[in-house]
Coordinates of C-alpha atoms and ligand atoms in Angstrom, one line a residue:
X1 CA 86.2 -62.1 160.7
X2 CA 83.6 -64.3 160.3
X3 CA 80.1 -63.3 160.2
X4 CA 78.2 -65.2 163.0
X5 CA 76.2 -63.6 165.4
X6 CA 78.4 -63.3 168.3
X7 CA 78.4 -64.3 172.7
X8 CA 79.8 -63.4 175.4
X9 CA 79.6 -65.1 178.7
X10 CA 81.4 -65.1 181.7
X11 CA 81.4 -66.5 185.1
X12 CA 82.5 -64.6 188.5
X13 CA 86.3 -65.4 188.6
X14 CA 86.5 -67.4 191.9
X15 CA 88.7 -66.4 195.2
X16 CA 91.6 -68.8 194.8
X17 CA 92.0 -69.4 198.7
X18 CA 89.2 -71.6 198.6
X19 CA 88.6 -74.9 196.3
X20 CA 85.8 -75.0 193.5
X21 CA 82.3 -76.1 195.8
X22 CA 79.1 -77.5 194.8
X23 CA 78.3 -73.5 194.2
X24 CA 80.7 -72.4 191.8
X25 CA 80.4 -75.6 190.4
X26 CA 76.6 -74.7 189.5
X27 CA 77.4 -71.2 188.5
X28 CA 80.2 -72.9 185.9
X29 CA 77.7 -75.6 184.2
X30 CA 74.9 -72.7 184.0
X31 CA 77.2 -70.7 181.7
X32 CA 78.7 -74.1 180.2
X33 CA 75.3 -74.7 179.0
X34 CA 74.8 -71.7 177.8
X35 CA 77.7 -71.7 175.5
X36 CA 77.3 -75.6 174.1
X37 CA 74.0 -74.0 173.4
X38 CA 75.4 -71.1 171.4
X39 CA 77.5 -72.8 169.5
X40 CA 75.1 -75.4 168.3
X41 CA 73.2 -72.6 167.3
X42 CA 75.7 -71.1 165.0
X43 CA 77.0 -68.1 167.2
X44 CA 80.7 -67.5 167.8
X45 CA 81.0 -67.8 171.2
X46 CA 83.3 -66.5 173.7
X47 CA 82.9 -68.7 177.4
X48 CA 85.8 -67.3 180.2
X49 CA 86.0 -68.6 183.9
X50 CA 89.0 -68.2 186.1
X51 CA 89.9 -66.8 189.5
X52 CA 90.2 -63.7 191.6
X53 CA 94.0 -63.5 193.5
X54 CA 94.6 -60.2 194.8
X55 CA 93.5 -58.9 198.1
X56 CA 94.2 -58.8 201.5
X57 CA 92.5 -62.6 202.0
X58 CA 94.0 -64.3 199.8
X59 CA 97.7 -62.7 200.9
X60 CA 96.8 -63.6 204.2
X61 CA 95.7 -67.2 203.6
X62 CA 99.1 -67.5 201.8
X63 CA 100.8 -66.3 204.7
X64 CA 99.2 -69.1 206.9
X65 CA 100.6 -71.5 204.4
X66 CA 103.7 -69.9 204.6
X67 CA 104.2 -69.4 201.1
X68 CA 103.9 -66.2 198.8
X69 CA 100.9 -64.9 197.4
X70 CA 101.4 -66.3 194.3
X71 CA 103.3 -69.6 194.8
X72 CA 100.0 -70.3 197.0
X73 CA 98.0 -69.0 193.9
X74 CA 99.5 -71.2 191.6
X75 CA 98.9 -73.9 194.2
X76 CA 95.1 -73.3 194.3
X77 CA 94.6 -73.8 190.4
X78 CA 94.3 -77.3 189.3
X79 CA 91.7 -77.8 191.9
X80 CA 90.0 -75.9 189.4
X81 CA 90.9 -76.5 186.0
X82 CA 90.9 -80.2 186.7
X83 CA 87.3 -80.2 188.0
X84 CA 86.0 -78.2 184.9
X85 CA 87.8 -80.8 183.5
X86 CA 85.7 -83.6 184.3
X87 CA 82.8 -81.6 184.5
X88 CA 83.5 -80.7 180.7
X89 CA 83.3 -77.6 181.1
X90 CA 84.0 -75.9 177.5
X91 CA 85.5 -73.0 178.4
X92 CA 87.7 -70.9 175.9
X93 CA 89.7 -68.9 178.6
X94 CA 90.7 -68.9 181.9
X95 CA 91.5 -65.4 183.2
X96 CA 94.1 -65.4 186.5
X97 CA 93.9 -61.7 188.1
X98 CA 97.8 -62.1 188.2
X99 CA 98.0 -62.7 185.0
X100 CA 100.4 -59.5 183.1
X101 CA 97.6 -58.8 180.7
X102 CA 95.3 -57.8 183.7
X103 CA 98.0 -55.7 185.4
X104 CA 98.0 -53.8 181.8
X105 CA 94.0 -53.9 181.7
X106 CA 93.4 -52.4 185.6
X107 CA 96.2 -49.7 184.9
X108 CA 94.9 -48.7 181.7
X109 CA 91.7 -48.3 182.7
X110 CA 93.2 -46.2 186.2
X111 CA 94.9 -43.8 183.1
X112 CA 91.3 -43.2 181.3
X113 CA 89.3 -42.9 185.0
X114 CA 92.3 -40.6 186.0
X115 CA 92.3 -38.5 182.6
X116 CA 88.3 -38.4 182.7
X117 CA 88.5 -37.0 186.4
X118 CA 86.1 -39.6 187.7
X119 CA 88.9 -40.8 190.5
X120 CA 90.5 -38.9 193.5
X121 CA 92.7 -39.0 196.4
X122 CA 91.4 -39.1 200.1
X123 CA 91.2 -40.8 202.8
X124 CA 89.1 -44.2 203.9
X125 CA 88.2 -44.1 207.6
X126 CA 85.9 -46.7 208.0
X127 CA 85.0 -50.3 208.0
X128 CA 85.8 -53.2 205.6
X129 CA 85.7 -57.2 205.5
X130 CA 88.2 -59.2 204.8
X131 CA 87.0 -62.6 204.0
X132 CA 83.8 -60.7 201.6
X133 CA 86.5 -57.8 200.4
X134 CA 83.9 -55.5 200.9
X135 CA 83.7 -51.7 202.4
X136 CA 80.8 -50.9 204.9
X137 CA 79.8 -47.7 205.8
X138 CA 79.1 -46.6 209.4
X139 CA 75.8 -46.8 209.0
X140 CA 75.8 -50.3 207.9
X141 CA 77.4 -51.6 210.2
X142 CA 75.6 -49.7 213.4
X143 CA 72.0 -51.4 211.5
X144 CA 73.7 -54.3 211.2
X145 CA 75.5 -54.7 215.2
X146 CA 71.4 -53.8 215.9
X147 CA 70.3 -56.3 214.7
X148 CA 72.9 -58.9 215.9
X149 CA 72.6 -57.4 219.1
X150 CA 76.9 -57.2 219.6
X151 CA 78.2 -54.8 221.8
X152 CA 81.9 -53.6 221.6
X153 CA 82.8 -55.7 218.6
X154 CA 81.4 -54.5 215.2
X155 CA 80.5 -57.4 212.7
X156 CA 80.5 -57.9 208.8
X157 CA 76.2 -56.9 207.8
X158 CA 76.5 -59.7 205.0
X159 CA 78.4 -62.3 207.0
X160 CA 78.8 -61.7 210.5
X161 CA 82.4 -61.8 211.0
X162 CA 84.2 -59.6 212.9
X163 CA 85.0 -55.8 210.6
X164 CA 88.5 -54.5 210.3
X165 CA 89.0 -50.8 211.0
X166 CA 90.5 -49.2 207.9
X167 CA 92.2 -45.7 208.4
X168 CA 93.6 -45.1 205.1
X169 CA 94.9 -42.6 202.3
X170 CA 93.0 -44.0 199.4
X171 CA 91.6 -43.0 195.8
X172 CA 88.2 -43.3 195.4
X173 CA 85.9 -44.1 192.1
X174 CA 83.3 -40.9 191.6
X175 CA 80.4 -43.6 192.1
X176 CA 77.9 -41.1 193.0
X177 CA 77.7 -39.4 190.2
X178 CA 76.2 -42.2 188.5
X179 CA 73.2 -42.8 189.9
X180 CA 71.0 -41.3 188.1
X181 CA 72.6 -43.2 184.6
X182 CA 72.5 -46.2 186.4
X183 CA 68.5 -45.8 187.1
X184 CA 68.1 -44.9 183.8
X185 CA 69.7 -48.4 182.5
X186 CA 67.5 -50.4 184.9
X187 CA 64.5 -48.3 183.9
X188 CA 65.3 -48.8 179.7
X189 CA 66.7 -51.7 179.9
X190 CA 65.1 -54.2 182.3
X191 CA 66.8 -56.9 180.7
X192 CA 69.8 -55.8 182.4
X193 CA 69.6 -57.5 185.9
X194 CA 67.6 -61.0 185.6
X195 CA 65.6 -62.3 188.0
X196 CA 62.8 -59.4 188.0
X197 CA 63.7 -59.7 192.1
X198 CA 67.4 -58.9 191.8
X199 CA 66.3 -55.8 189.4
X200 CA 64.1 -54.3 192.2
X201 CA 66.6 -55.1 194.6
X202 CA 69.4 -53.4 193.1
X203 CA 67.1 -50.6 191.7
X204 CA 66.1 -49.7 195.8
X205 CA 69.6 -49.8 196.8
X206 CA 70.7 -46.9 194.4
X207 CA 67.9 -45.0 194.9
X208 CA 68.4 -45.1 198.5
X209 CA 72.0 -42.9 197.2
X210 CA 75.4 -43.9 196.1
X211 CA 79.0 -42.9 197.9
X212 CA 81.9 -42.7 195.8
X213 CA 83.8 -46.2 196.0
X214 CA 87.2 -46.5 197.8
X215 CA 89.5 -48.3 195.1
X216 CA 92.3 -48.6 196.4
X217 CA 94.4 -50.0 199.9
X218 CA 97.5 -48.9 200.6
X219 CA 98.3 -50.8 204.0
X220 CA 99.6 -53.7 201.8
X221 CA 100.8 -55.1 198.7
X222 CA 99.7 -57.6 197.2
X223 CA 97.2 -56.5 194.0
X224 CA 97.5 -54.5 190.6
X225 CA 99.5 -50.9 191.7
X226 CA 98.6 -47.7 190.8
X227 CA 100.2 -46.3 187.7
X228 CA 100.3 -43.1 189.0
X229 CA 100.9 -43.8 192.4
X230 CA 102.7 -47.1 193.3
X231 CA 102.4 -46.8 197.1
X232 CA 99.1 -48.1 196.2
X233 CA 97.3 -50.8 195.2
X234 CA 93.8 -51.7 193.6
X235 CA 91.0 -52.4 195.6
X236 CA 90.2 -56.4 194.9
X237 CA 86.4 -56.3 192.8
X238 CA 87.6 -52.9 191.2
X239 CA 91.0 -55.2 189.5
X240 CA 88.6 -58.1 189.6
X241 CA 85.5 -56.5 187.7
X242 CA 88.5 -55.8 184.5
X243 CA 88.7 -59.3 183.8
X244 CA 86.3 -59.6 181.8
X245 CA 87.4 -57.3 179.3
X246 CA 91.0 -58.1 180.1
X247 CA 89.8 -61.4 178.0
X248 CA 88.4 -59.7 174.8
X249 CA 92.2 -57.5 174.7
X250 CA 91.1 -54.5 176.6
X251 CA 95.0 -52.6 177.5
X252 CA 96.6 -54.9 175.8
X253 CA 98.6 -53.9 171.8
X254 CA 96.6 -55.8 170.0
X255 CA 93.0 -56.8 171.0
X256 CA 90.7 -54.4 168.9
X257 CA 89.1 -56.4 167.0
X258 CA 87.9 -59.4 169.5
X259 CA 86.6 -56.5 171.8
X260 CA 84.5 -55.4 168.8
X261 CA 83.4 -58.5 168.0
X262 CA 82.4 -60.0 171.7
X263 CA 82.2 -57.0 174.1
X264 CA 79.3 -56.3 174.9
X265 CA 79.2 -59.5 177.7
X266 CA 76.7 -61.1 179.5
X267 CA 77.6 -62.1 183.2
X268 CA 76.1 -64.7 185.3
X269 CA 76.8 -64.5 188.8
X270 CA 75.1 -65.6 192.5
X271 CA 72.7 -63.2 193.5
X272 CA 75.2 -62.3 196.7
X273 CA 77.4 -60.2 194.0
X274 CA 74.4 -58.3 191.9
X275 CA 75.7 -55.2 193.5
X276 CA 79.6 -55.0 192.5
X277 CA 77.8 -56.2 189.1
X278 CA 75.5 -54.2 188.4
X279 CA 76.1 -50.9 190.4
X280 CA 79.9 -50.7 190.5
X281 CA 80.8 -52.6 186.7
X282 CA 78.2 -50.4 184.8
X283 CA 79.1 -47.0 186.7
X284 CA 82.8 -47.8 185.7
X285 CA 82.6 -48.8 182.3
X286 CA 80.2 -45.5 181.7
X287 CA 82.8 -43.4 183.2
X288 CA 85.0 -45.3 180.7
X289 CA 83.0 -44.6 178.0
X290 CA 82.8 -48.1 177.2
X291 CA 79.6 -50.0 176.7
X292 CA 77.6 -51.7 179.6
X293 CA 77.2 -55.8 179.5
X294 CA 73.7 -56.9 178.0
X295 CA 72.8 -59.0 181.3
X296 CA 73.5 -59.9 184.4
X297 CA 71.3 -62.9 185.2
X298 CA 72.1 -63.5 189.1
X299 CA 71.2 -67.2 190.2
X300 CA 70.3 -68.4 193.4
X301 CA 71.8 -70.4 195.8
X302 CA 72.3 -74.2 195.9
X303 CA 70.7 -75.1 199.9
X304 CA 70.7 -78.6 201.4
X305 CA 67.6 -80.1 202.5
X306 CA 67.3 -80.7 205.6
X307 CA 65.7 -84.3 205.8
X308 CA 63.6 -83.8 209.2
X309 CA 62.4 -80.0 208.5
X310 CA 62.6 -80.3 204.3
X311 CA 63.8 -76.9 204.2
X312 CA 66.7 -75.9 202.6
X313 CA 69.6 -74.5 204.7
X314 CA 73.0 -73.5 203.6
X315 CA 76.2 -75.6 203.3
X316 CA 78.8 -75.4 206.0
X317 CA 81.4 -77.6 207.3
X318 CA 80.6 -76.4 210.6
X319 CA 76.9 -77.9 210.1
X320 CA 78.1 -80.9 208.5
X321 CA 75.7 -81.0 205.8
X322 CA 78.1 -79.4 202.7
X323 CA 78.1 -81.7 199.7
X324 CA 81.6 -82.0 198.1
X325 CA 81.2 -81.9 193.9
X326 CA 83.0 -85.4 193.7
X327 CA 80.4 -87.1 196.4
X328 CA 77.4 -85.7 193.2
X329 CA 80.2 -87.4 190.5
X330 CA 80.1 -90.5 192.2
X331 CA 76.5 -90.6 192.2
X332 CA 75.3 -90.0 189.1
X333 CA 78.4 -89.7 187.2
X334 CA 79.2 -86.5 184.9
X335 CA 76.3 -86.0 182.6
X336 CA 73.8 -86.9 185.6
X337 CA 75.4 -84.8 188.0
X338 CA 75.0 -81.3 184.8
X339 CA 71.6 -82.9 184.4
X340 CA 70.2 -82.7 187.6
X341 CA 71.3 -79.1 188.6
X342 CA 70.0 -77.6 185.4
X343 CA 66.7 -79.9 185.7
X344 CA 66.0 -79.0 189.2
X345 CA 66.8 -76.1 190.4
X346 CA 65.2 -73.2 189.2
X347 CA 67.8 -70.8 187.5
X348 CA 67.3 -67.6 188.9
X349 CA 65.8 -69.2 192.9
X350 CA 67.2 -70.8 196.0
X351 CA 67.7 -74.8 195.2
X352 CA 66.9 -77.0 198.1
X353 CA 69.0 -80.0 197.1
X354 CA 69.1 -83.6 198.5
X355 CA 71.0 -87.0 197.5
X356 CA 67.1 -88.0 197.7
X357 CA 66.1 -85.9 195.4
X358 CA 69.0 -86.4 192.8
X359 CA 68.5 -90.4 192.6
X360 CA 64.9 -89.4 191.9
X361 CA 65.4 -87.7 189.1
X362 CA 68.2 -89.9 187.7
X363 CA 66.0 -92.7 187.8
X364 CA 62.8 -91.2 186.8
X365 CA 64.2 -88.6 184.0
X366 CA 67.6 -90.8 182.7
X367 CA 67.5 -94.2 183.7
X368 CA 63.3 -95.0 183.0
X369 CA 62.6 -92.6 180.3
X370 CA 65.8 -91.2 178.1
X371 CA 67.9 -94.3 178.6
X372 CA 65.0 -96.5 178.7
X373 CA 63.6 -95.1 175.4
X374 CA 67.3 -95.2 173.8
X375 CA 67.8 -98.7 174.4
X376 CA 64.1 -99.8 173.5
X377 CA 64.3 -98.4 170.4
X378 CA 68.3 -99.0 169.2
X379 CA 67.4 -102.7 170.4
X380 CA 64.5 -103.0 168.3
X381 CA 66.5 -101.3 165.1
X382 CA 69.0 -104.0 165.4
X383 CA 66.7 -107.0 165.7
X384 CA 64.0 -106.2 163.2
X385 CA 66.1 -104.5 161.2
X386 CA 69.7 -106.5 160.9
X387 CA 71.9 -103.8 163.0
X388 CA 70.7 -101.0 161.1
X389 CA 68.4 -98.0 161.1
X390 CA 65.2 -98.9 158.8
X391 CA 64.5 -98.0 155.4
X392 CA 61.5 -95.5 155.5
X393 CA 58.5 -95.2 153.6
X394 CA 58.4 -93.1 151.0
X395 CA 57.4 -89.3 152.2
X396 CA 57.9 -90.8 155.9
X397 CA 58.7 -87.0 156.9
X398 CA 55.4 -85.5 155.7
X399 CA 53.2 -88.8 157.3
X400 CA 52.0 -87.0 160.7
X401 CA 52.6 -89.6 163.9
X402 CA 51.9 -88.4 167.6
X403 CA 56.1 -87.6 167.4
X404 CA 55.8 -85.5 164.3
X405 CA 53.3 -83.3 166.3
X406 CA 55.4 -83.3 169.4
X407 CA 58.4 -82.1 167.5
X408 CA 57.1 -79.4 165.1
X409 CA 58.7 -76.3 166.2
X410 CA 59.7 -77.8 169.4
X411 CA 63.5 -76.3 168.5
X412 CA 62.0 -72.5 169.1
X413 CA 60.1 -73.3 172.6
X414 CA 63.3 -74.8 173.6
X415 CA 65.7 -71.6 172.4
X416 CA 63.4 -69.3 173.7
X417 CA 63.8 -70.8 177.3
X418 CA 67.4 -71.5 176.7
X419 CA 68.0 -67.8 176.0
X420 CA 66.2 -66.8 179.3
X421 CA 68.1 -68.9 181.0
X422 CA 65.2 -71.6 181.6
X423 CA 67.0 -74.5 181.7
X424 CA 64.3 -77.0 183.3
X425 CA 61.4 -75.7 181.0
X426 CA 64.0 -76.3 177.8
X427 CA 64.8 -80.0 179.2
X428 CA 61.1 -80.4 179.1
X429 CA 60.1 -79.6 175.8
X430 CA 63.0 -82.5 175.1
X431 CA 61.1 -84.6 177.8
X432 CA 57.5 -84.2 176.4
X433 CA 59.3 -85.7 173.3
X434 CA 61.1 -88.2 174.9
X435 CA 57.8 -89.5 177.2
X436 CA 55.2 -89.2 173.8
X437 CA 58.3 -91.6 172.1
X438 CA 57.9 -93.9 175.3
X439 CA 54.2 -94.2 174.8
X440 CA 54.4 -94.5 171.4
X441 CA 56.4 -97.7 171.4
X442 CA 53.5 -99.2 174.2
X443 CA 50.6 -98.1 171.5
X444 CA 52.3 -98.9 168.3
X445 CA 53.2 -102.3 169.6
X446 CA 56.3 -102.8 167.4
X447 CA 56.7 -106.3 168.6
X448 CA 53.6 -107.5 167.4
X449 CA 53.9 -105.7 163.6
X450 CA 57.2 -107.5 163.8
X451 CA 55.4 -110.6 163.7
X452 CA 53.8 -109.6 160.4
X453 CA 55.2 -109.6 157.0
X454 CA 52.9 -107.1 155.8
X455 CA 53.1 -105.0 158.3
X456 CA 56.7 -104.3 157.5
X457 CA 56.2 -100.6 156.0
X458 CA 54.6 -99.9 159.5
X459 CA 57.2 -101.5 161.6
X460 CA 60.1 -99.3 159.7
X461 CA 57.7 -96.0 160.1
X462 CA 57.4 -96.8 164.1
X463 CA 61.1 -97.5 164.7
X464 CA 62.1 -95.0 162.2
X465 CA 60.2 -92.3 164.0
X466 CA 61.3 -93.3 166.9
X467 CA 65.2 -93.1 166.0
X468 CA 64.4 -89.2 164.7
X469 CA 62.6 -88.4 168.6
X470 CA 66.0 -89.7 169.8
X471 CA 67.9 -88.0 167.3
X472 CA 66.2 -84.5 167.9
X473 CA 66.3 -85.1 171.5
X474 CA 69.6 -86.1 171.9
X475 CA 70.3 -82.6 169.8
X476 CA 68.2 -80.6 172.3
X477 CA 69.7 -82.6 175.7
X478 CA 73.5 -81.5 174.0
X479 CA 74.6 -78.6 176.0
X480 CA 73.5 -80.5 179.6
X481 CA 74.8 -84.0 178.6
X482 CA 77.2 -83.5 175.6
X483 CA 79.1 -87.0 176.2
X484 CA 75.5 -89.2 176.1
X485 CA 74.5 -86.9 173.2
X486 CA 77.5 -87.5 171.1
X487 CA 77.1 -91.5 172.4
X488 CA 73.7 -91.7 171.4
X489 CA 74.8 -90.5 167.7
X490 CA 77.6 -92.8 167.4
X491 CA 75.0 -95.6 168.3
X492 CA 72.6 -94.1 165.4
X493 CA 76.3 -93.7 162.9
X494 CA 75.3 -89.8 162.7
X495 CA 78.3 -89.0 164.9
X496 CA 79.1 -85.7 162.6
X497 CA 75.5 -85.1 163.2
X498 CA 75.9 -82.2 165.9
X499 CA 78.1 -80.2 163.5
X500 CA 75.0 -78.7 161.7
X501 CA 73.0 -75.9 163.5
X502 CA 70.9 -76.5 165.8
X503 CA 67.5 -75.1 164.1
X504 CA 67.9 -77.2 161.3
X505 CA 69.2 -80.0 163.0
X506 CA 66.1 -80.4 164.8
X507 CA 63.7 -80.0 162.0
X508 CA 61.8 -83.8 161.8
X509 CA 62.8 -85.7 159.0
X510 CA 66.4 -86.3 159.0
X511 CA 66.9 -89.7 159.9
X512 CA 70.1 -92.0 158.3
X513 CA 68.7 -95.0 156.9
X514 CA 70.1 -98.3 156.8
X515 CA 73.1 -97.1 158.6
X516 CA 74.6 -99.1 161.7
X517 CA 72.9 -99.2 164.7
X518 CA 74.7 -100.6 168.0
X519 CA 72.7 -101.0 171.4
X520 CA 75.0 -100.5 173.5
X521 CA 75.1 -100.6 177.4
X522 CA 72.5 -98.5 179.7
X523 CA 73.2 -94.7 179.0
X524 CA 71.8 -94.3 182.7
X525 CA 71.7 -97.8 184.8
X526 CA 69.5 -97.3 187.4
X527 CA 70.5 -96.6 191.1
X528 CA 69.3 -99.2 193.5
X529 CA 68.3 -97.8 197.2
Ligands
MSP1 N1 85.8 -63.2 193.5 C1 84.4 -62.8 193.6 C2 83.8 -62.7 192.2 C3 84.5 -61.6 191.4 S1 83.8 -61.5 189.8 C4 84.5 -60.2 189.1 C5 83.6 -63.9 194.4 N2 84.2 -65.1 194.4 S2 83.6 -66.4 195.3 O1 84.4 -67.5 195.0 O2 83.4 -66.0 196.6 O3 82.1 -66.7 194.8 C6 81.8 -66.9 193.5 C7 80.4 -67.3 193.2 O4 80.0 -68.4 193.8 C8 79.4 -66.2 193.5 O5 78.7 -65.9 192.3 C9 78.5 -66.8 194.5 O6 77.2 -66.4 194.4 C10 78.7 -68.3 194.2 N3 78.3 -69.1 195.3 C11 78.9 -69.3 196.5 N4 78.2 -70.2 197.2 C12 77.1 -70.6 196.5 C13 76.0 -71.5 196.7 N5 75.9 -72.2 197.8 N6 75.2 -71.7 195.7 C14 75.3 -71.1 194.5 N7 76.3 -70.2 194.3 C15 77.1 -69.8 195.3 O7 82.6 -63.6 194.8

């Protein structure tokens, strides 16, 4: 085994009935980061995605399709896999709830719950919805018809669709007699549930009091059965919540050691699933005796801006205002399209987004100041320098330059935010580098030391320095854009460059000299209104 630190990270496994959206999309690329980040740093990391198949929606949007559960299952997949694809997404495992090692996961799990007496047969008479897979209670739903002022039909207090009425033998998870463990976590551990927001809003809802969880459905069949009582099956986020550890081996002969070495996980999710994440997963894996993730950081939700009001609504086909992922593609291609949702909107907040807003930041961010400065200075290497990178100055490294001081310990700002999570104060500590490199170039004046034979010691410090901002920035800017990264180091010949860690890759004074340079076309060419 090696000896790395080692990370977890997972994101919610997506309901198959519906294709990847701009949402999940976002959710993907935050934990995508994440892990480029990781493994630039020297952990071992472990990145899973995938997509939630049982439950009484998806077998009923199967049925509309007239196809099986799972034939409409496998149907639903490449829409994913081949939009992670192109969105290079780096994922190391994609977990399918019907998928055997899941069915040996969930009914291992039933055995411990069942041996540990923390589940029990009854009966469900209540209300559930179908398209959130969620159980209300009668109180719920009477605030919530209240409030919607509906008389005779009930409706959903999260979505507003119409309830179902479920009258049903069922066994139920002993929920309530965790709440006091759970508060406990929340109270020791605040790191647990990230944003401060989500914490407070989870920490009110069990101290408001926990029921015991229905956990399983027995009026159909389409999810992981019982192993003790195949008449029934398991409720959808009960089976769903296992996945993650169905990925590190939990259940299965042979998976020991990768649960030892990864579990436990952090989990990023939207901020509409805190509760199943950090209520329901904690109180099962305690009554498991198994250890609880490290975080759930719960992000916000991607809103369109609505041009005449400016405020952000949310995406519907019905409204006509949902952007489709491959509309944002054919904007600002791949790298632009990571960029801009990790620069701008705030991790754990609501992101008002516009097609506005995204060709101003491609232009002002990519196309005027990292691809501006890339081809600036490459161009100026290969023309003062015959194609290559210059030949410092003795003790260049130690000279101090404007850069120098930008850069000095800009690597632990940046991991510190990248850790939290703080994706668009990381890209600016890589931005204050890249705009200090921009103005250097218009007071160093290259193009007039280039006109001076003895000014040629200062002409190869300026472009030299210059080549190690780009180099240390194009380290930094790896996890949201890995394809320019890895471009810009071909241009520079350091192409194995991103195989050392991170801290030490960014540490000033590294440059190649007199290696190949190559200009190259526009990393980002700007977009013309
Ligand atoms: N299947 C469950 C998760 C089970 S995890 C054990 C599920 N799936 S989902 O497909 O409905 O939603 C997945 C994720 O997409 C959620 O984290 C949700 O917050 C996120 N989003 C859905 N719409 C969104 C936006 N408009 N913006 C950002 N994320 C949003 O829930």
């Amino acid at each position: 085994m090696s000896d790395k630190p080692s990370y977890f990270i997972t994101t919610p496994i997506y309901y198959v009935n519906a294709a990847p959206h701009l949402g999940t999309a976002y959710c993907t690329l935050m934990c995508d980061v994440q892990a480029r980040f990781r493994r630039a740093a020297g952990y071992d990391v472990k990145f899973i995605t995938g997509t939630d198949e049982h439950g009484e929606k998806v077998a009923l949007s199967a049925k509309e399709h007239n196809m099986t559960p799972i034939e409409w299952c496998d149907s639903m997949i490449p829409a994913y896999t081949e939009l992670w694809e192109e969105l290079q997404i780096s994922y190391d495992d994609f977990m399918r709830t019907t998928q055997d090692r899941q069915t040996k996961a969930v009914q291992h799990l039933w055995e411990i719950l069942k041996e540990k007496g923390y589940v029990y047969k009854g009966s469900y008479d209540g209300w559930y919805c179908i398209p959130e897979e969620t159980y209300f209670t009668e109180t719920q739903v009477r605030h919530a018809d209240e409030a919607n002022h509906t008389e005779g039909q009930h409706l959903c207090p999260d979505c507003q669709r119409p309830l179902e009425r479920v009258q049903e033998e069922s066994w139920f998870f002993k929920l309530s007699a965790f709440q006091d463990q759970l508060l406990k976590l929340y109270r020791e551990h605040p790191e647990f549930i990230e944003p401060e927001i989500r914490r407070n809003e989870v920490v009110s809802f069990v101290e408001s009091g926990l029921h015991d969880l229905s956990i399983s459905r027995n009026s159909f069949d389409w999810g992981v059965p019982l192993p003790f009582d195949k008449e029934h099956v398991t409720y959808v986020w009960f089976d769903a919540l296992i996945n993650y550890i169905t990925a590190i081996g939990f259940g299965q002969e042979q998976g020991e050691e990768e649960f030892k070495k990864f579990w436990p996980a952090t989990h990023m999710v939207g901020k509409d699933i805190t509760r199943f994440h950090c209520v329901i997963w904690p109180a099962m894996l305690m009554a498991a005796g198994i250890d609880v993730p490290t975080q759930v950081f719960a992000h916000g939700f991607l809103l369109v801006r609505n041009p005449e009001t400016g405020k952000g609504e949310k995406m519907s086909k019905s409204r006509g205002n949902a952007i489709a992922p491959r509309e944002v593609i054919d904007l600002l291609g791949i790298d632009g399209y990571r960029y801009y949702f990790m620069r701008d909107v705030e991790s754990g907040a609501d992101g008002a987004i516009s097609f506005d807003r995204m060709e101003q930041v491609y232009n002002s961010d990519l196309a005027n100041s990292w691809g501006n400065l890339v081809s600036r200075s490459l161009n100026m290497s290969a023309k003062y320098f015959d194609g290559k990178t210059p030949t410092m100055p003795a003790n260049w490294e130690e000279r101090t330059s404007p850069l120098k001081d930008v850069a000095e310990g800009i690597y632990d700002r940046y991991a510190e935010h990248m850790k939290k999570f703080e994706y668009s104060q990381a890209i600016e500590c890589a931005m204050e580098l890249i705009r200090a490199a921009n103005l250097y170039i218009e007071q160093s004046e290259p193009w007039v030391l280039a006109k001076d034979p003895a000014k040629e010691e200062e002409l190869a410090f300026v472009i030299g320095s210059l080549l190690e901002a780009i180099r240390i920035c194009a380290h930094l800017l790896m996890p949201f854009m890995p394809a320019t990264s890895q471009e810009v180091f071909n241009r520079m010949s350091v192409a194995t460059e991103s195989e050392k860690p991170l801290p030490e890759a960014c540490v000033w004074g590294q440059l190649k000299q007199g290696v190949d340079v190559v200009k190259g076309d526009a990393l980002f060419p700007r977009l013309a209104k």
